[in-house]
Coordinates of C-alpha atoms in Angstrom, one line a residue:
X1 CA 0.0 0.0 0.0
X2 CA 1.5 3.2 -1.5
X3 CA 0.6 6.5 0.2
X4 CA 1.1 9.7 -2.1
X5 CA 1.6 12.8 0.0
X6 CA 0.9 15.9 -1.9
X7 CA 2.4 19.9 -1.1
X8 CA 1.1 22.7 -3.3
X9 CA 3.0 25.2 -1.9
X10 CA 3.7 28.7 -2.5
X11 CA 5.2 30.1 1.0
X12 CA 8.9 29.3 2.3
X13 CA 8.1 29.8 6.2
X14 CA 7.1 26.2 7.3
X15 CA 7.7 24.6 4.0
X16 CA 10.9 22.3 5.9
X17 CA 8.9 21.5 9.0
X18 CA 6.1 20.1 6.4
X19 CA 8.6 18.0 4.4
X20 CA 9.7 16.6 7.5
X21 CA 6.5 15.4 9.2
X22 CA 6.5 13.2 5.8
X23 CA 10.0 12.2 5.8
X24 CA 9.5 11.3 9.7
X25 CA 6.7 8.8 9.1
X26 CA 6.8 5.5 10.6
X27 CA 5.5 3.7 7.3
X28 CA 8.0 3.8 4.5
X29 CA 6.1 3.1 1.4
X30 CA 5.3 6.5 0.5
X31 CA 6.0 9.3 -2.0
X32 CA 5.7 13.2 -1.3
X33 CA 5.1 15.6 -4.5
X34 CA 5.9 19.2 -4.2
X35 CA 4.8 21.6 -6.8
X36 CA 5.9 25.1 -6.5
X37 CA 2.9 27.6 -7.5
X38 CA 5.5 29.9 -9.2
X39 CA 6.0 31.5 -6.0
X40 CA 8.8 34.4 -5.6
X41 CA 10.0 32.7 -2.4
X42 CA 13.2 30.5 -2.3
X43 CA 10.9 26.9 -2.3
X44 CA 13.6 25.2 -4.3
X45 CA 16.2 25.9 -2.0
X46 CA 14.4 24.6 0.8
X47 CA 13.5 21.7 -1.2
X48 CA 16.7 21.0 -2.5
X49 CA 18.3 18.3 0.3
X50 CA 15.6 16.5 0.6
X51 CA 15.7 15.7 -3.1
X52 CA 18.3 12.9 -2.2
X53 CA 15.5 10.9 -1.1
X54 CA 14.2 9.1 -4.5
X55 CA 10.7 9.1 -2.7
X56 CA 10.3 13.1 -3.3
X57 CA 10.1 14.9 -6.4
X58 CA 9.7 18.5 -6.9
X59 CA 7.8 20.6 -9.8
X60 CA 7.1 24.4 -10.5
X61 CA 4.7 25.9 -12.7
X62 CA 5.0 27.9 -15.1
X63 CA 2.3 30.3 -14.7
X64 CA 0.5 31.1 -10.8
X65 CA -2.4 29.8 -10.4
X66 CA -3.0 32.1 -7.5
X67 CA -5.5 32.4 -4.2
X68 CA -8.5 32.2 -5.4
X69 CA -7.8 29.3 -8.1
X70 CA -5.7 27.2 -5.5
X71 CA -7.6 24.1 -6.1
X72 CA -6.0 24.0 -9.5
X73 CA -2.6 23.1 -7.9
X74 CA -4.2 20.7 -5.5
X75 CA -5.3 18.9 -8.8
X76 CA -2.2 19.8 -10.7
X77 CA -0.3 17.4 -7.5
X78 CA -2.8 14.8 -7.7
X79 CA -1.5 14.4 -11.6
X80 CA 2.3 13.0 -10.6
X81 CA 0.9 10.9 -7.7
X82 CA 1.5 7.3 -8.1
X83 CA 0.5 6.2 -4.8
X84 CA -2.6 4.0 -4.0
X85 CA -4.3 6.5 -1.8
X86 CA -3.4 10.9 -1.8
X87 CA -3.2 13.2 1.0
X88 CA -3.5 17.1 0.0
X89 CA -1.6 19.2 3.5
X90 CA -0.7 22.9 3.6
X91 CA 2.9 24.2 3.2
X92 CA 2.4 25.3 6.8
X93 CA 0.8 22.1 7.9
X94 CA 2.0 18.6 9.6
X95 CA 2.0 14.7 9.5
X96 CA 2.0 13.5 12.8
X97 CA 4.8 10.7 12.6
X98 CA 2.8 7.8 12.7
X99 CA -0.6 9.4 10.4
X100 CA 0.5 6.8 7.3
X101 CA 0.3 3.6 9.4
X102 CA -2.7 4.7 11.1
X103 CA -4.0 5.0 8.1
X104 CA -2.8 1.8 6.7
X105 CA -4.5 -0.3 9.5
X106 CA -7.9 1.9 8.9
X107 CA -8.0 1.2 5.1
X108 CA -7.0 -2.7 5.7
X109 CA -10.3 -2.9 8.0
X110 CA -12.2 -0.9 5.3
X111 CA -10.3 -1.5 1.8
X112 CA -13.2 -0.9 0.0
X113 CA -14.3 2.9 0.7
X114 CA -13.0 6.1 -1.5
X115 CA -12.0 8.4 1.6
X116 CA -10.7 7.9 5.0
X117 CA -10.3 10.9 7.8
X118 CA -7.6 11.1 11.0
X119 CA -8.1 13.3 13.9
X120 CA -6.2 16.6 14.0
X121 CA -4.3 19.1 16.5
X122 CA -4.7 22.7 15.6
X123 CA -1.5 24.3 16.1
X124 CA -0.7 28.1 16.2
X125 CA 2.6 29.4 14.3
X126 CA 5.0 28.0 17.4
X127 CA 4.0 24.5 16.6
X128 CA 1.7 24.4 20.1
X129 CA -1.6 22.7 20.2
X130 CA -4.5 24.9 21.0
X131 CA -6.9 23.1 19.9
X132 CA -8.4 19.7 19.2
X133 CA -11.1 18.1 16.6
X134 CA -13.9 15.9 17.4
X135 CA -13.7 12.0 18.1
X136 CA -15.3 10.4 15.2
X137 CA -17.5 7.3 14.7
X138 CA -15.1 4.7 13.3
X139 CA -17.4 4.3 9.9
X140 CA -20.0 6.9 9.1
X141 CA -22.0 7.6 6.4
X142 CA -22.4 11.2 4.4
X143 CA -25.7 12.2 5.9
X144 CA -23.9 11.4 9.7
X145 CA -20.9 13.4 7.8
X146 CA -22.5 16.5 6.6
X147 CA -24.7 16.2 9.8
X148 CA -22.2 16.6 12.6
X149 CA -20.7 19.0 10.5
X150 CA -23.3 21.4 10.4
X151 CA -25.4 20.8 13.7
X152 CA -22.2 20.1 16.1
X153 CA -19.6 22.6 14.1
X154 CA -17.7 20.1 13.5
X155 CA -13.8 21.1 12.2
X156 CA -12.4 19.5 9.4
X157 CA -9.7 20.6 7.0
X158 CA -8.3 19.6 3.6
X159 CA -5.5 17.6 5.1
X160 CA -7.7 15.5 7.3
X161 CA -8.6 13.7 4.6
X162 CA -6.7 10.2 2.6
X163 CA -8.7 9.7 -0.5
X164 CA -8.4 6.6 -2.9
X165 CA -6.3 7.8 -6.2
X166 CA -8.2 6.2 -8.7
X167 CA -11.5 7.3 -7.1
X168 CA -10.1 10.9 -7.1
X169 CA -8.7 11.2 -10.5
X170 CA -11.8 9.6 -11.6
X171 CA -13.6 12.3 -10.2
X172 CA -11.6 14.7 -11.9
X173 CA -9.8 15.6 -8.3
X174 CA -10.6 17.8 -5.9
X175 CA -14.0 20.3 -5.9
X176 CA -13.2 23.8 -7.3
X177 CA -14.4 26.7 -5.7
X178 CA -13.0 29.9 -5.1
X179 CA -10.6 30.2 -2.5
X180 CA -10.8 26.4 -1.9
X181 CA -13.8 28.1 0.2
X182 CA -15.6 24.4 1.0
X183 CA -13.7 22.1 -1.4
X184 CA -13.1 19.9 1.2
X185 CA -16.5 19.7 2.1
X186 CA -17.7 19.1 -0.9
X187 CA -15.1 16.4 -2.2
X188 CA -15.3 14.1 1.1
X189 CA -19.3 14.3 0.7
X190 CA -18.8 13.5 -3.0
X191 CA -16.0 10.5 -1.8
X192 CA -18.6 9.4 0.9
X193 CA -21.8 9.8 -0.7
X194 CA -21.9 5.5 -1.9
X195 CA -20.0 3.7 0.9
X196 CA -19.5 6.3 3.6
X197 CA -16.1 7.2 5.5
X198 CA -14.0 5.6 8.2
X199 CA -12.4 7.9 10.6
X200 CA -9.1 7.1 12.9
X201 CA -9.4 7.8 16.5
X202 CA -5.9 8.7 16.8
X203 CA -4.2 12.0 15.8
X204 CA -2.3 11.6 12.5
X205 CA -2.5 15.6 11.3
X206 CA -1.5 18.9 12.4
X207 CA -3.2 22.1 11.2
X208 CA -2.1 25.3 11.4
X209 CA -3.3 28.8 11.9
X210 CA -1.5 31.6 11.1
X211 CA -1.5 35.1 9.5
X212 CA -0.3 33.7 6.2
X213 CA -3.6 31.8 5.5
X214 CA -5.4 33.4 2.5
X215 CA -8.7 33.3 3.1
X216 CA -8.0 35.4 6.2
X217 CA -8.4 38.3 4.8
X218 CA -11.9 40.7 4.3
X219 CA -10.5 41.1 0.7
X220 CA -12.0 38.1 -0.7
X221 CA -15.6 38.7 1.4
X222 CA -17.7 38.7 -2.2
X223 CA -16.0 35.3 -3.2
X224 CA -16.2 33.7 0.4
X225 CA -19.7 34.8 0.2
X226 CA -20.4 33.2 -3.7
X227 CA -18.5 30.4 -2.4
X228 CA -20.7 29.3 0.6
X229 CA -23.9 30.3 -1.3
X230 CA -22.4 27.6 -4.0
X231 CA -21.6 25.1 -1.3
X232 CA -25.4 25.6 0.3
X233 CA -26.7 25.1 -3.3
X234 CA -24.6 22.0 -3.6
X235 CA -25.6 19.9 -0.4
X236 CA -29.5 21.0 -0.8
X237 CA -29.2 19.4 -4.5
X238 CA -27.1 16.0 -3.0
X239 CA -29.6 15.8 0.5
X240 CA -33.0 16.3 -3.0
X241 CA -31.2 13.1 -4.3
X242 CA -30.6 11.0 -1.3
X243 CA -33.8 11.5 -0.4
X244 CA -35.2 9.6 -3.0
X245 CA -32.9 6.8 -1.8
X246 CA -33.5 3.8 0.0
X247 CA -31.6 4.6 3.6
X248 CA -30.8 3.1 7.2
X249 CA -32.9 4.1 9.7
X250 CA -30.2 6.5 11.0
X251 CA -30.2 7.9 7.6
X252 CA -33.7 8.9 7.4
X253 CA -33.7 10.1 10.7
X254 CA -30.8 12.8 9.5
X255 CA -33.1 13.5 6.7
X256 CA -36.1 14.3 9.2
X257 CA -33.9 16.7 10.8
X258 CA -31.1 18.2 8.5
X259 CA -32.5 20.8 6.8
X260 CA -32.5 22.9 10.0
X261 CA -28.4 22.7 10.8
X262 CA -27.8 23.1 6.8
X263 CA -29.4 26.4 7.4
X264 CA -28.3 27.4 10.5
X265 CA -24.7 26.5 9.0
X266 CA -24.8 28.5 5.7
X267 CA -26.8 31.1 6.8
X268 CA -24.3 32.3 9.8
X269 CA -21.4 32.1 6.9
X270 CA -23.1 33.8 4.8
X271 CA -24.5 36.6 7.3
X272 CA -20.6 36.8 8.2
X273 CA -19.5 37.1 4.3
X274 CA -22.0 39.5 3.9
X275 CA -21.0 41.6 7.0
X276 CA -17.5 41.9 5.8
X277 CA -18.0 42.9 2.5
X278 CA -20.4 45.5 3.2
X279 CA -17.5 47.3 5.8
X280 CA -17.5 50.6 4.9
X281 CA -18.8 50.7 1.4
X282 CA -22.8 50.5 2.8
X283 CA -23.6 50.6 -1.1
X284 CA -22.6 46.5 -1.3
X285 CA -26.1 45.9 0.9
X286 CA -27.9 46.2 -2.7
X287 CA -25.2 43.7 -3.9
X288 CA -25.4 41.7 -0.9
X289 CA -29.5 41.3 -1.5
X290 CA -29.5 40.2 -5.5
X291 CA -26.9 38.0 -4.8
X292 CA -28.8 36.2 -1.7
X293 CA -32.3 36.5 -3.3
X294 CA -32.9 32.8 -3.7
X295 CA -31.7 32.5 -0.2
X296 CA -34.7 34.6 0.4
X297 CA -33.3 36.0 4.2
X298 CA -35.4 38.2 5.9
X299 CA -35.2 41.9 6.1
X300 CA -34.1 42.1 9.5
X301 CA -31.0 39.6 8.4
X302 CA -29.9 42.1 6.0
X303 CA -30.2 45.1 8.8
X304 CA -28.3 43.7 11.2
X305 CA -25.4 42.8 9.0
X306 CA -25.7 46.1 7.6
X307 CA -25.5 47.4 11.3
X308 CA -22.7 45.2 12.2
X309 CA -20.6 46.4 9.0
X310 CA -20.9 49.9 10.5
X311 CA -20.3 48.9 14.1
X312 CA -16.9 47.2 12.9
X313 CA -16.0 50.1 10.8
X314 CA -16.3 52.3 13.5
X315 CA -14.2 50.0 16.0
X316 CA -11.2 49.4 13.2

């Protein structure tokens, strides 16, 4: 069992910490690709001695394909991988040491599944844990999936997630959206949506936050905010066809009652989306409306974002 690791990376500052947690893993039968998003930082360099290792191999684009297109590298990695199953982490993220043989003994009790999911640490930019995700039913399906992760908040990142090659590339990789705003979510619903996804119990990934991350800015409010509204559009056009589907009992019991969390979920995204790109230019409400129409929000949404815009301009 070959385990592809994939890096689309485009910042230098935790880019060797990252190759490490790969090179540190207690299973050997793996491969890390690393391709360089044309960045103007010094990624070669870094890359450089580890390039000894016949396992790791190292490409750059020609062109950027930027922030908001980031997804395009993801899939531009998943086109060397050679490995059995792929696992997508940040330049700023980490493999805990043992993640690829935790994973190993998951997929050998489940070999016949298209995505698997290890717990993770959040870590800040000095490498400590300050926070930690949910345990996980070992085996769950998507509507328990989609479920916890709108009615319990549940976290989950891009580099939680081990998908089956073949499955992936079949699927013509990873979800684009802007921003990678919900790719995840929508790829490991896609990946689930037949036989469901087993999760580890043990911590195999390390996430970081940090100032660096993209999507942290109020710059890219408007396409966080068509983003989500795609993502919302998305799930209430999969949950239309699995209803028609012969389910579980605990299936159709998260039909009876998801329709309320997917809601909740979007709608406090979107109201936050929406709040931020209204900051200081209180002409965006209008945008903010046309765009959310078939949302249909009431007015008294729209007021207090527009309120909340102002009271955050004023505290800046």
């Amino acid at each position: 069992m070959k385990f592809s690791v994939t890096i689309p990376t485009y910042k230098s500052r935790f880019l060797k910490e990252a190759i490490e947690s790969v090179v540190g893993q207690t299973y050997a039968d793996w491969e890390l690709v690393i391709v360089d998003d044309c960045s103007p930082e010094p990624l070669k360099e870094i890359v450089e001695p580890f390039l000894s290792d016949s396992r790791i191999s190292y490409y750059r684009n020609e062109k950027n394909c930027g922030a908001v297109n980031v997804v395009d590298n993801w899939n531009i990695c998943l086109s060397h991988c050679t490995g059995d199953y792929v696992i997508c982490m940040g330049d700023d993220d980490r493999l805990l040491p043992n993640c690829l043989e935790i994973y190993k003994k998951l997929i050998e009790r489940y070999p016949t599944l298209n995505v698997y999911h290890t717990r993770t640490e959040i870590i800040n930019e000095k490498g400590d844990v300050i926070d930690v995700q949910e345990e996980r039913p070992e085996w769950e399906s998507v509507l328990s999936l989609i479920w916890n992760r709108w009615d319990h908040r549940n976290k989950q990142f891009i580099g939680d997630f081990c998908y089956a090659t073949d499955y992936l590339k079949h699927a013509e990789g990873y979800y684009q959206l802007p921003l990678a705003w919900g790719s995840d979510d929508i790829t490991a619903a896609m990946a689930a949506k037949e036989k469901g996804i087993a999760n580890t119990q043990a911590f195999g990934f390390q996430y970081r936050t940090n100032s660096q991350t993209i999507t942290s800015s109020s710059a890219y409010a408007r396409i966080k905010l068509e983003a989500t509204l795609t993502q919302y559009k998305w799930f209430g056009e999969l949950l239309k066809e699995l209803s028609t589907k012969t389910l579980s009992e605990e299936d159709a019991y998260y039909i009876s009652i998801i329709e309320k969390p997917r809601k909740d979920y979007y709608f406090n995204s979107m109201g936050k989306d929406c709040t931020d790109y209204i900051k200081g230019h209180p002409q965006r409400l209008l945008e903010c409306y046309k765009l959310l129409k078939p949302v249909k929000f009431s007015s008294f949404s729209y007021l207090k974002w527009y309120l909340s815009s102002i009271y955050h301009t004023i505290i800046k």
